Amino acid sequence: THIAEHEAGHLLVDKDRHWRPLCLANYLASRDFFTRVMHGYKDVFRLAWNKLNASNWLSPARPGLMGLFSEAEGKFFGPQMVHFWPTPGEFGPGEQGRPVPLYLHQKKKPGRLGNEILSFSTPLGDCVPFRITQVAFSVQDQDDVEVWDIDRSQPALLGDLTAVEDLWEIGWADARRRFVDTTQMPTLDLAQTLAVEKSRKVSIAELAQVLSHERWLRSAGRVAAAVGGLDGVWDLTYSSGIRAIYHISTTGAVRAEGKLDGVGLGQLYRNRSSGFEFVLYGVHSSGKFELARLSLDGRLELEH
C-alpha cells in the first residue's frame, strides 16, 4: 500500500492511547538495521502507525518551500521546507485563500535565501516536480505549483522571514569571525569547519588558501580604517544580472542586501595588488572574495 511520507518535525501524540505504535517507532529508530534502510526517524512513525493500524491525522496541506525565485528563468531554488496549517482552521483563514505558514525548518548553511515561498496543490500520495537533491527546478507550466510573490502579496510575512534570517546570519558571522581569529586552529581544519558555507566550485584546498590570506590580513592589522570614499549605500548590478545593495561604513564594515550565497556581512581590507585598493571578505560564501575600488567617475567597481 502506498503511504504518503510524513514529516515528523511537528507531532502531537496521545501516549496513553497510542503507546503500542510509539514503542514500535522507538524500536525501529534504535536498531542499526532499520536506521540503515530508512530515511531517518520520520519514517518510523509512519510505518509503526500503519503496521498496527493505529488512527492518525495527517494535514492535507502539503509542505512547501522557502527560497529564491528567478522570474526571468522561471526557476525556484528552495533549500528550506515550510509547513502549513490548512485553511480555514484553528489559525483562521490564510491570506488570499492560501494555507497558513506554521513553521520553517532550520537553516543548514548561510546565505540570504528566504525571500519567497512556493506551495504545491498536488494531492497527497502523488509526486511533486521537486527533488531534494536539485539545486533549482523549473516552475514554468506547472499547474500544481504556486509562487506566492510575498514581496507584493504578503509584505508582513516577508518582513518576519527577513528578521529571522538576519538573526541567524548575524550569529553565524560572529561565530565565523571567532574561528578565523583562533590561532590554535590550523587553517586546513578551519577550512573543513567552514566548508558547509563554501561554493560547490571551490575545493577545500582553495578555501584554505583564501582563509589563510584573510587570516593574514586580520593579524597584520590591514582592516581598512579609512575607505577612501567607499562609505555609503551602493546599488550594485553584477554582470550576471544579480542585484545587491551594499551598506559600507567608514570603518570598512559591509552589510549587503540581496540574493546572496553568504552571510552578507563582511569587512574591507587594504589590498596592494591587481589595481584594486581594497579586498572584501565575508559577504559571499567562503572561498569567494571581491576586489574593490572607486572609479574616476565615482562608481564602486567590484571584481568578484
PDB file of C-alpha atoms in Angstrom:
ATOM      1  CA  THR A   1       0.000   0.000   0.000  1.00  0.00           C
ATOM      2  CA  HIS A   2       1.369   3.438  -0.941  1.00  0.00           C
ATOM      3  CA  ILE A   3       1.558   5.766   2.057  1.00  0.00           C
ATOM      4  CA  ALA A   4       2.430   9.445   1.800  1.00  0.00           C
ATOM      5  CA  GLU A   5       5.710  10.219   3.532  1.00  0.00           C
ATOM      6  CA  HIS A   6       5.322  12.033   6.848  1.00  0.00           C
ATOM      7  CA  GLU A   7       7.405  14.937   8.078  1.00  0.00           C
ATOM      8  CA  ALA A   8       7.992  14.282  11.778  1.00  0.00           C
ATOM      9  CA  GLY A   9       9.240  17.729  12.786  1.00  0.00           C
ATOM     10  CA  HIS A  10       5.871  18.562  14.353  1.00  0.00           C
ATOM     11  CA  LEU A  11       3.909  15.771  16.049  1.00  0.00           C
ATOM     12  CA  LEU A  12       1.238  15.531  18.701  1.00  0.00           C
ATOM     13  CA  VAL A  13       0.830  12.040  20.168  1.00  0.00           C
ATOM     14  CA  ASP A  14      -1.695  10.745  22.716  1.00  0.00           C
ATOM     15  CA  LYS A  15       0.735   8.438  24.554  1.00  0.00           C
ATOM     16  CA  ASP A  16      -1.985   6.727  26.596  1.00  0.00           C
ATOM     17  CA  ARG A  17      -3.960   5.845  23.505  1.00  0.00           C
ATOM     18  CA  HIS A  18      -1.040   5.054  21.190  1.00  0.00           C
ATOM     19  CA  TRP A  19       1.660   3.608  23.427  1.00  0.00           C
ATOM     20  CA  ARG A  20       1.959   0.473  21.280  1.00  0.00           C
ATOM     21  CA  PRO A  21       2.859   2.194  17.954  1.00  0.00           C
ATOM     22  CA  LEU A  22       5.038   4.644  19.889  1.00  0.00           C
ATOM     23  CA  CYS A  23       7.047   1.729  21.316  1.00  0.00           C
ATOM     24  CA  LEU A  24       7.352   0.192  17.846  1.00  0.00           C
ATOM     25  CA  ALA A  25       8.541   3.542  16.450  1.00  0.00           C
ATOM     26  CA  ASN A  26      11.166   3.718  19.191  1.00  0.00           C
ATOM     27  CA  TYR A  27      12.294   0.172  18.364  1.00  0.00           C
ATOM     28  CA  LEU A  28      12.663   0.990  14.662  1.00  0.00           C
ATOM     29  CA  ALA A  29      14.592   4.166  15.442  1.00  0.00           C
ATOM     30  CA  SER A  30      17.055   2.453  17.765  1.00  0.00           C
ATOM     31  CA  ARG A  31      18.031  -0.655  15.765  1.00  0.00           C
ATOM     32  CA  ASP A  32      21.013  -0.484  13.442  1.00  0.00           C
ATOM     33  CA  PHE A  33      19.402  -2.368  10.562  1.00  0.00           C
ATOM     34  CA  PHE A  34      16.384  -0.087  10.343  1.00  0.00           C
ATOM     35  CA  THR A  35      18.473   3.094  10.623  1.00  0.00           C
ATOM     36  CA  ARG A  36      20.361   1.938   7.518  1.00  0.00           C
ATOM     37  CA  VAL A  37      17.332   1.219   5.325  1.00  0.00           C
ATOM     38  CA  MET A  38      15.013   4.089   6.292  1.00  0.00           C
ATOM     39  CA  HIS A  39      15.282   7.803   5.629  1.00  0.00           C
ATOM     40  CA  GLY A  40      15.722   8.952   9.201  1.00  0.00           C
ATOM     41  CA  TYR A  41      13.407   8.908  12.161  1.00  0.00           C
ATOM     42  CA  LYS A  42      10.449  10.424  10.299  1.00  0.00           C
ATOM     43  CA  ASP A  43       9.717   7.063   8.631  1.00  0.00           C
ATOM     44  CA  VAL A  44       9.429   5.189  11.915  1.00  0.00           C
ATOM     45  CA  PHE A  45       6.192   6.908  12.929  1.00  0.00           C
ATOM     46  CA  ARG A  46       4.500   6.378   9.594  1.00  0.00           C
ATOM     47  CA  LEU A  47       5.486   2.669   9.425  1.00  0.00           C
ATOM     48  CA  ALA A  48       4.716   1.929  13.075  1.00  0.00           C
ATOM     49  CA  TRP A  49       1.269   3.509  12.936  1.00  0.00           C
ATOM     50  CA  ASN A  50       0.454   1.770   9.657  1.00  0.00           C
ATOM     51  CA  LYS A  51       1.704  -1.623  10.850  1.00  0.00           C
ATOM     52  CA  LEU A  52      -0.540  -1.525  13.933  1.00  0.00           C
ATOM     53  CA  ASN A  53      -3.407   0.149  12.064  1.00  0.00           C
ATOM     54  CA  ALA A  54      -3.427   2.987  14.601  1.00  0.00           C
ATOM     55  CA  SER A  55      -5.582   6.022  13.984  1.00  0.00           C
ATOM     56  CA  ASN A  56      -3.865   9.236  12.933  1.00  0.00           C
ATOM     57  CA  TRP A  57      -4.465  12.557  11.227  1.00  0.00           C
ATOM     58  CA  LEU A  58      -2.181  13.991   8.547  1.00  0.00           C
ATOM     59  CA  SER A  59      -2.522  17.615   7.495  1.00  0.00           C
ATOM     60  CA  PRO A  60      -3.919  17.855   3.954  1.00  0.00           C
ATOM     61  CA  ALA A  61      -1.733  20.946   3.385  1.00  0.00           C
ATOM     62  CA  ARG A  62       1.399  19.595   1.718  1.00  0.00           C
ATOM     63  CA  PRO A  63       4.719  21.156   2.857  1.00  0.00           C
ATOM     64  CA  GLY A  64       6.114  23.880   0.631  1.00  0.00           C
ATOM     65  CA  LEU A  65       9.488  25.509   0.132  1.00  0.00           C
ATOM     66  CA  MET A  66      11.116  28.783   1.087  1.00  0.00           C
ATOM     67  CA  GLY A  67      13.905  30.111  -1.084  1.00  0.00           C
ATOM     68  CA  LEU A  68      14.695  32.203  -4.127  1.00  0.00           C
ATOM     69  CA  PHE A  69      12.700  32.575  -7.314  1.00  0.00           C
ATOM     70  CA  SER A  70      14.154  33.770 -10.600  1.00  0.00           C
ATOM     71  CA  GLU A  71      11.255  35.155 -12.597  1.00  0.00           C
ATOM     72  CA  ALA A  72      13.445  35.606 -15.662  1.00  0.00           C
ATOM     73  CA  GLU A  73      14.436  31.920 -15.704  1.00  0.00           C
ATOM     74  CA  GLY A  74      11.233  30.571 -14.195  1.00  0.00           C
ATOM     75  CA  LYS A  75      13.264  28.581 -11.682  1.00  0.00           C
ATOM     76  CA  PHE A  76      12.988  28.188  -7.925  1.00  0.00           C
ATOM     77  CA  PHE A  77      15.800  27.362  -5.526  1.00  0.00           C
ATOM     78  CA  GLY A  78      14.228  26.169  -2.282  1.00  0.00           C
ATOM     79  CA  PRO A  79      16.627  24.876   0.341  1.00  0.00           C
ATOM     80  CA  GLN A  80      14.188  25.135   3.275  1.00  0.00           C
ATOM     81  CA  MET A  81      10.926  23.359   3.907  1.00  0.00           C
ATOM     82  CA  VAL A  82       7.936  25.294   5.233  1.00  0.00           C
ATOM     83  CA  HIS A  83       4.932  23.649   6.875  1.00  0.00           C
ATOM     84  CA  PHE A  84       1.367  24.923   6.711  1.00  0.00           C
ATOM     85  CA  TRP A  85      -1.859  24.648   8.639  1.00  0.00           C
ATOM     86  CA  PRO A  86      -4.914  24.041   6.464  1.00  0.00           C
ATOM     87  CA  THR A  87      -7.301  26.920   5.977  1.00  0.00           C
ATOM     88  CA  PRO A  88      -9.806  27.622   7.327  1.00  0.00           C
ATOM     89  CA  GLY A  89      -8.818  26.083  10.637  1.00  0.00           C
ATOM     90  CA  GLU A  90      -7.709  26.845  14.169  1.00  0.00           C
ATOM     91  CA  PHE A  91      -5.376  29.587  12.870  1.00  0.00           C
ATOM     92  CA  GLY A  92      -8.112  31.191  10.804  1.00  0.00           C
ATOM     93  CA  PRO A  93      -8.278  31.745   7.063  1.00  0.00           C
ATOM     94  CA  GLY A  94      -4.986  32.198   5.277  1.00  0.00           C
ATOM     95  CA  GLU A  95      -4.332  35.292   3.224  1.00  0.00           C
ATOM     96  CA  GLN A  96      -5.642  35.036  -0.350  1.00  0.00           C
ATOM     97  CA  GLY A  97      -7.020  31.566   0.398  1.00  0.00           C
ATOM     98  CA  ARG A  98      -3.577  30.092   0.982  1.00  0.00           C
ATOM     99  CA  PRO A  99      -2.675  27.760   3.858  1.00  0.00           C
ATOM    100  CA  VAL A 100      -1.218  29.391   6.974  1.00  0.00           C
ATOM    101  CA  PRO A 101       2.605  29.160   7.316  1.00  0.00           C
ATOM    102  CA  LEU A 102       3.216  27.341  10.589  1.00  0.00           C
ATOM    103  CA  TYR A 103       6.972  26.826  10.921  1.00  0.00           C
ATOM    104  CA  LEU A 104      10.181  26.539   8.955  1.00  0.00           C
ATOM    105  CA  HIS A 105      12.961  24.008   9.009  1.00  0.00           C
ATOM    106  CA  GLN A 106      16.186  25.308  10.493  1.00  0.00           C
ATOM    107  CA  LYS A 107      18.717  26.729   8.055  1.00  0.00           C
ATOM    108  CA  LYS A 108      21.608  24.378   7.367  1.00  0.00           C
ATOM    109  CA  LYS A 109      24.040  26.842   5.807  1.00  0.00           C
ATOM    110  CA  PRO A 110      24.465  30.617   5.470  1.00  0.00           C
ATOM    111  CA  GLY A 111      23.089  32.625   2.603  1.00  0.00           C
ATOM    112  CA  ARG A 112      20.153  35.015   2.383  1.00  0.00           C
ATOM    113  CA  LEU A 113      17.736  32.741   0.597  1.00  0.00           C
ATOM    114  CA  GLY A 114      14.385  33.367   2.251  1.00  0.00           C
ATOM    115  CA  ASN A 115      12.556  35.910   0.134  1.00  0.00           C
ATOM    116  CA  GLU A 116       9.902  33.703  -1.469  1.00  0.00           C
ATOM    117  CA  ILE A 117       7.522  30.836  -0.671  1.00  0.00           C
ATOM    118  CA  LEU A 118       6.312  28.139  -3.033  1.00  0.00           C
ATOM    119  CA  SER A 119       3.439  25.752  -2.359  1.00  0.00           C
ATOM    120  CA  PHE A 120       2.113  22.640  -4.085  1.00  0.00           C
ATOM    121  CA  SER A 121      -1.529  21.759  -4.696  1.00  0.00           C
ATOM    122  CA  THR A 122      -0.589  18.209  -5.712  1.00  0.00           C
ATOM    123  CA  PRO A 123      -2.760  15.703  -3.766  1.00  0.00           C
ATOM    124  CA  LEU A 124      -1.005  13.748  -1.036  1.00  0.00           C
ATOM    125  CA  GLY A 125       0.273  10.459  -2.393  1.00  0.00           C
ATOM    126  CA  ASP A 126       1.218  11.958  -5.776  1.00  0.00           C
ATOM    127  CA  CYS A 127       4.723  13.158  -6.594  1.00  0.00           C
ATOM    128  CA  VAL A 128       5.619  16.832  -6.916  1.00  0.00           C
ATOM    129  CA  PRO A 129       8.097  18.174  -9.527  1.00  0.00           C
ATOM    130  CA  PHE A 130      10.817  18.680  -6.942  1.00  0.00           C
ATOM    131  CA  ARG A 131      13.664  16.549  -5.665  1.00  0.00           C
ATOM    132  CA  ILE A 132      15.608  17.460  -2.545  1.00  0.00           C
ATOM    133  CA  THR A 133      18.897  16.903  -4.391  1.00  0.00           C
ATOM    134  CA  GLN A 134      18.103  19.523  -7.024  1.00  0.00           C
ATOM    135  CA  VAL A 135      19.851  22.885  -6.881  1.00  0.00           C
ATOM    136  CA  ALA A 136      16.930  24.544  -8.695  1.00  0.00           C
ATOM    137  CA  PHE A 137      13.886  23.392 -10.621  1.00  0.00           C
ATOM    138  CA  SER A 138      11.607  24.922 -13.205  1.00  0.00           C
ATOM    139  CA  VAL A 139       8.130  26.024 -12.156  1.00  0.00           C
ATOM    140  CA  GLN A 140       7.020  27.062 -15.626  1.00  0.00           C
ATOM    141  CA  ASP A 141       3.957  25.252 -16.984  1.00  0.00           C
ATOM    142  CA  GLN A 142       3.375  23.597 -13.597  1.00  0.00           C
ATOM    143  CA  ASP A 143      -0.327  23.872 -12.773  1.00  0.00           C
ATOM    144  CA  ASP A 144       0.081  22.469  -9.249  1.00  0.00           C
ATOM    145  CA  VAL A 145       2.810  24.929  -8.206  1.00  0.00           C
ATOM    146  CA  GLU A 146       2.217  28.449  -6.866  1.00  0.00           C
ATOM    147  CA  VAL A 147       4.914  31.053  -6.226  1.00  0.00           C
ATOM    148  CA  TRP A 148       3.438  33.368  -3.595  1.00  0.00           C
ATOM    149  CA  ASP A 149       5.149  36.633  -4.625  1.00  0.00           C
ATOM    150  CA  ILE A 150       5.242  37.617  -0.947  1.00  0.00           C
ATOM    151  CA  ASP A 151       7.120  40.846  -1.650  1.00  0.00           C
ATOM    152  CA  ARG A 152       3.877  42.276  -3.041  1.00  0.00           C
ATOM    153  CA  SER A 153       1.157  39.997  -1.701  1.00  0.00           C
ATOM    154  CA  GLN A 154       2.300  39.468   1.907  1.00  0.00           C
ATOM    155  CA  PRO A 155       4.935  42.076   2.878  1.00  0.00           C
ATOM    156  CA  ALA A 156       4.402  41.495   6.603  1.00  0.00           C
ATOM    157  CA  LEU A 157       5.307  37.812   6.178  1.00  0.00           C
ATOM    158  CA  LEU A 158       8.400  38.783   4.188  1.00  0.00           C
ATOM    159  CA  GLY A 159       9.393  41.157   6.988  1.00  0.00           C
ATOM    160  CA  ASP A 160       9.131  38.360   9.569  1.00  0.00           C
ATOM    161  CA  LEU A 161      11.180  35.978   7.426  1.00  0.00           C
ATOM    162  CA  THR A 162      13.846  38.623   6.847  1.00  0.00           C
ATOM    163  CA  ALA A 163      14.101  39.431  10.566  1.00  0.00           C
ATOM    164  CA  VAL A 164      14.530  35.772  11.495  1.00  0.00           C
ATOM    165  CA  GLU A 165      17.123  35.258   8.759  1.00  0.00           C
ATOM    166  CA  ASP A 166      19.028  38.345   9.917  1.00  0.00           C
ATOM    167  CA  LEU A 167      19.367  36.883  13.413  1.00  0.00           C
ATOM    168  CA  TRP A 168      20.661  33.581  12.046  1.00  0.00           C
ATOM    169  CA  GLU A 169      23.165  35.232   9.713  1.00  0.00           C
ATOM    170  CA  ILE A 170      24.491  37.599  12.396  1.00  0.00           C
ATOM    171  CA  GLY A 171      25.065  34.635  14.723  1.00  0.00           C
ATOM    172  CA  TRP A 172      26.872  32.701  12.002  1.00  0.00           C
ATOM    173  CA  ALA A 173      29.034  35.714  11.052  1.00  0.00           C
ATOM    174  CA  ASP A 174      30.059  36.249  14.678  1.00  0.00           C
ATOM    175  CA  ALA A 175      30.984  32.573  15.106  1.00  0.00           C
ATOM    176  CA  ARG A 176      32.895  32.626  11.823  1.00  0.00           C
ATOM    177  CA  ARG A 177      34.998  35.620  12.909  1.00  0.00           C
ATOM    178  CA  ARG A 178      35.871  33.848  16.139  1.00  0.00           C
ATOM    179  CA  PHE A 179      37.017  30.749  14.225  1.00  0.00           C
ATOM    180  CA  VAL A 180      39.099  32.822  11.807  1.00  0.00           C
ATOM    181  CA  ASP A 181      40.789  34.640  14.710  1.00  0.00           C
ATOM    182  CA  THR A 182      41.525  31.408  16.616  1.00  0.00           C
ATOM    183  CA  THR A 183      45.241  30.885  16.034  1.00  0.00           C
ATOM    184  CA  GLN A 184      45.177  27.445  17.676  1.00  0.00           C
ATOM    185  CA  MET A 185      43.123  26.045  14.784  1.00  0.00           C
ATOM    186  CA  PRO A 186      45.197  25.072  11.726  1.00  0.00           C
ATOM    187  CA  THR A 187      43.984  26.675   8.502  1.00  0.00           C
ATOM    188  CA  LEU A 188      43.077  23.329   6.929  1.00  0.00           C
ATOM    189  CA  ASP A 189      40.937  22.461   9.954  1.00  0.00           C
ATOM    190  CA  LEU A 190      39.312  25.882   9.672  1.00  0.00           C
ATOM    191  CA  ALA A 191      38.560  25.251   6.002  1.00  0.00           C
ATOM    192  CA  GLN A 192      36.932  21.906   6.821  1.00  0.00           C
ATOM    193  CA  THR A 193      34.890  23.542   9.586  1.00  0.00           C
ATOM    194  CA  LEU A 194      33.618  26.284   7.266  1.00  0.00           C
ATOM    195  CA  ALA A 195      33.197  24.002   4.240  1.00  0.00           C
ATOM    196  CA  VAL A 196      29.430  23.987   4.756  1.00  0.00           C
ATOM    197  CA  GLU A 197      29.277  27.579   3.506  1.00  0.00           C
ATOM    198  CA  LYS A 198      31.626  27.305   0.539  1.00  0.00           C
ATOM    199  CA  SER A 199      30.588  27.237  -3.089  1.00  0.00           C
ATOM    200  CA  ARG A 200      30.469  23.780  -4.699  1.00  0.00           C
ATOM    201  CA  LYS A 201      33.003  25.040  -7.230  1.00  0.00           C
ATOM    202  CA  VAL A 202      35.582  25.797  -4.507  1.00  0.00           C
ATOM    203  CA  SER A 203      37.764  22.948  -3.240  1.00  0.00           C
ATOM    204  CA  ILE A 204      38.879  22.578   0.364  1.00  0.00           C
ATOM    205  CA  ALA A 205      42.449  23.419  -0.697  1.00  0.00           C
ATOM    206  CA  GLU A 206      41.277  26.608  -2.457  1.00  0.00           C
ATOM    207  CA  LEU A 207      39.155  27.553   0.529  1.00  0.00           C
ATOM    208  CA  ALA A 208      42.144  27.048   2.846  1.00  0.00           C
ATOM    209  CA  GLN A 209      44.238  29.352   0.645  1.00  0.00           C
ATOM    210  CA  VAL A 210      41.608  32.110   0.762  1.00  0.00           C
ATOM    211  CA  LEU A 211      41.165  31.753   4.529  1.00  0.00           C
ATOM    212  CA  SER A 212      44.930  31.873   5.031  1.00  0.00           C
ATOM    213  CA  HIS A 213      45.039  35.227   3.243  1.00  0.00           C
ATOM    214  CA  GLU A 214      42.064  36.550   5.230  1.00  0.00           C
ATOM    215  CA  ARG A 215      43.767  35.497   8.464  1.00  0.00           C
ATOM    216  CA  TRP A 216      46.948  37.260   7.451  1.00  0.00           C
ATOM    217  CA  LEU A 217      45.063  40.461   6.651  1.00  0.00           C
ATOM    218  CA  ARG A 218      43.381  40.433  10.044  1.00  0.00           C
ATOM    219  CA  SER A 219      46.526  39.606  12.026  1.00  0.00           C
ATOM    220  CA  ALA A 220      48.583  42.188  10.096  1.00  0.00           C
ATOM    221  CA  GLY A 221      46.147  44.928  11.013  1.00  0.00           C
ATOM    222  CA  ARG A 222      45.127  45.635   7.428  1.00  0.00           C
ATOM    223  CA  VAL A 223      41.470  46.239   8.276  1.00  0.00           C
ATOM    224  CA  ALA A 224      40.511  49.333   6.322  1.00  0.00           C
ATOM    225  CA  ALA A 225      40.435  52.180   8.856  1.00  0.00           C
ATOM    226  CA  ALA A 226      39.509  54.589   6.056  1.00  0.00           C
ATOM    227  CA  VAL A 227      37.699  53.529   2.924  1.00  0.00           C
ATOM    228  CA  GLY A 228      38.609  56.317   0.556  1.00  0.00           C
ATOM    229  CA  GLY A 229      35.107  57.444  -0.339  1.00  0.00           C
ATOM    230  CA  LEU A 230      33.555  53.977  -0.488  1.00  0.00           C
ATOM    231  CA  ASP A 231      31.400  54.573   2.589  1.00  0.00           C
ATOM    232  CA  GLY A 232      27.717  54.925   1.861  1.00  0.00           C
ATOM    233  CA  VAL A 233      24.965  52.903   0.189  1.00  0.00           C
ATOM    234  CA  TRP A 234      25.666  51.325  -3.199  1.00  0.00           C
ATOM    235  CA  ASP A 235      23.094  49.788  -5.559  1.00  0.00           C
ATOM    236  CA  LEU A 236      25.062  47.148  -7.467  1.00  0.00           C
ATOM    237  CA  THR A 237      24.342  45.165 -10.608  1.00  0.00           C
ATOM    238  CA  TYR A 238      26.635  42.236 -11.439  1.00  0.00           C
ATOM    239  CA  SER A 239      27.400  41.166 -14.981  1.00  0.00           C
ATOM    240  CA  SER A 240      25.149  38.127 -14.366  1.00  0.00           C
ATOM    241  CA  GLY A 241      22.198  40.450 -13.771  1.00  0.00           C
ATOM    242  CA  ILE A 242      22.048  39.794 -10.000  1.00  0.00           C
ATOM    243  CA  ARG A 243      21.481  42.937  -7.948  1.00  0.00           C
ATOM    244  CA  ALA A 244      22.598  43.728  -4.422  1.00  0.00           C
ATOM    245  CA  ILE A 245      22.789  46.727  -2.111  1.00  0.00           C
ATOM    246  CA  TYR A 246      25.988  47.311  -0.113  1.00  0.00           C
ATOM    247  CA  HIS A 247      25.996  49.432   3.037  1.00  0.00           C
ATOM    248  CA  ILE A 248      29.639  50.376   3.710  1.00  0.00           C
ATOM    249  CA  SER A 249      30.609  52.108   6.963  1.00  0.00           C
ATOM    250  CA  THR A 250      33.523  54.493   7.451  1.00  0.00           C
ATOM    251  CA  THR A 251      35.438  51.633   9.121  1.00  0.00           C
ATOM    252  CA  GLY A 252      35.023  49.304   6.130  1.00  0.00           C
ATOM    253  CA  ALA A 253      32.293  47.101   7.613  1.00  0.00           C
ATOM    254  CA  VAL A 254      29.923  45.922   4.864  1.00  0.00           C
ATOM    255  CA  ARG A 255      26.305  44.836   5.165  1.00  0.00           C
ATOM    256  CA  ALA A 256      24.775  43.517   1.963  1.00  0.00           C
ATOM    257  CA  GLU A 257      21.168  43.008   0.909  1.00  0.00           C
ATOM    258  CA  GLY A 258      20.014  40.880  -1.982  1.00  0.00           C
ATOM    259  CA  LYS A 259      20.167  37.329  -3.308  1.00  0.00           C
ATOM    260  CA  LEU A 260      23.451  36.327  -1.709  1.00  0.00           C
ATOM    261  CA  ASP A 261      25.013  32.908  -1.141  1.00  0.00           C
ATOM    262  CA  GLY A 262      26.810  34.085   2.007  1.00  0.00           C
ATOM    263  CA  VAL A 263      26.014  35.839   5.277  1.00  0.00           C
ATOM    264  CA  GLY A 264      26.004  39.314   3.730  1.00  0.00           C
ATOM    265  CA  LEU A 265      28.254  40.713   6.478  1.00  0.00           C
ATOM    266  CA  GLY A 266      31.838  41.457   5.506  1.00  0.00           C
ATOM    267  CA  GLN A 267      34.913  43.607   6.010  1.00  0.00           C
ATOM    268  CA  LEU A 268      37.099  45.620   3.646  1.00  0.00           C
ATOM    269  CA  TYR A 269      40.870  45.193   3.920  1.00  0.00           C
ATOM    270  CA  ARG A 270      43.705  47.106   2.323  1.00  0.00           C
ATOM    271  CA  ASN A 271      44.920  45.476  -0.877  1.00  0.00           C
ATOM    272  CA  ARG A 272      48.094  46.195  -2.856  1.00  0.00           C
ATOM    273  CA  SER A 273      47.674  44.094  -5.982  1.00  0.00           C
ATOM    274  CA  SER A 274      45.585  43.873  -9.151  1.00  0.00           C
ATOM    275  CA  GLY A 275      44.973  47.627  -9.248  1.00  0.00           C
ATOM    276  CA  PHE A 276      42.258  47.411  -6.578  1.00  0.00           C
ATOM    277  CA  GLU A 277      42.772  49.279  -3.316  1.00  0.00           C
ATOM    278  CA  PHE A 278      40.553  47.030  -1.202  1.00  0.00           C
ATOM    279  CA  VAL A 279      39.597  43.371  -0.861  1.00  0.00           C
ATOM    280  CA  LEU A 280      36.268  42.298   0.653  1.00  0.00           C
ATOM    281  CA  TYR A 281      35.760  39.088   2.638  1.00  0.00           C
ATOM    282  CA  GLY A 282      32.667  37.698   4.352  1.00  0.00           C
ATOM    283  CA  VAL A 283      29.762  38.876   2.213  1.00  0.00           C
ATOM    284  CA  HIS A 284      29.664  35.839  -0.067  1.00  0.00           C
ATOM    285  CA  SER A 285      30.235  32.165   0.705  1.00  0.00           C
ATOM    286  CA  SER A 286      33.637  31.065   1.954  1.00  0.00           C
ATOM    287  CA  GLY A 287      36.219  30.803  -0.775  1.00  0.00           C
ATOM    288  CA  LYS A 288      34.807  33.860  -2.539  1.00  0.00           C
ATOM    289  CA  PHE A 289      36.067  37.418  -2.193  1.00  0.00           C
ATOM    290  CA  GLU A 290      35.787  40.679  -4.086  1.00  0.00           C
ATOM    291  CA  LEU A 291      38.343  43.275  -5.096  1.00  0.00           C
ATOM    292  CA  ALA A 292      37.002  46.810  -4.742  1.00  0.00           C
ATOM    293  CA  ARG A 293      37.931  50.310  -5.831  1.00  0.00           C
ATOM    294  CA  LEU A 294      36.425  53.704  -6.525  1.00  0.00           C
ATOM    295  CA  SER A 295      36.431  54.606 -10.215  1.00  0.00           C
ATOM    296  CA  LEU A 296      37.380  58.036 -11.519  1.00  0.00           C
ATOM    297  CA  ASP A 297      33.725  58.860 -12.124  1.00  0.00           C
ATOM    298  CA  GLY A 298      32.794  57.942  -8.537  1.00  0.00           C
ATOM    299  CA  ARG A 299      31.368  54.452  -9.047  1.00  0.00           C
ATOM    300  CA  LEU A 300      32.084  51.394  -6.929  1.00  0.00           C
ATOM    301  CA  GLU A 301      33.807  48.772  -9.049  1.00  0.00           C
ATOM    302  CA  LEU A 302      33.974  45.148  -7.915  1.00  0.00           C
ATOM    303  CA  GLU A 303      35.780  42.142  -9.325  1.00  0.00           C
ATOM    304  CA  HIS A 304      34.100  39.019  -7.956  1.00  0.00           C
TER     305      HIS A 304
END
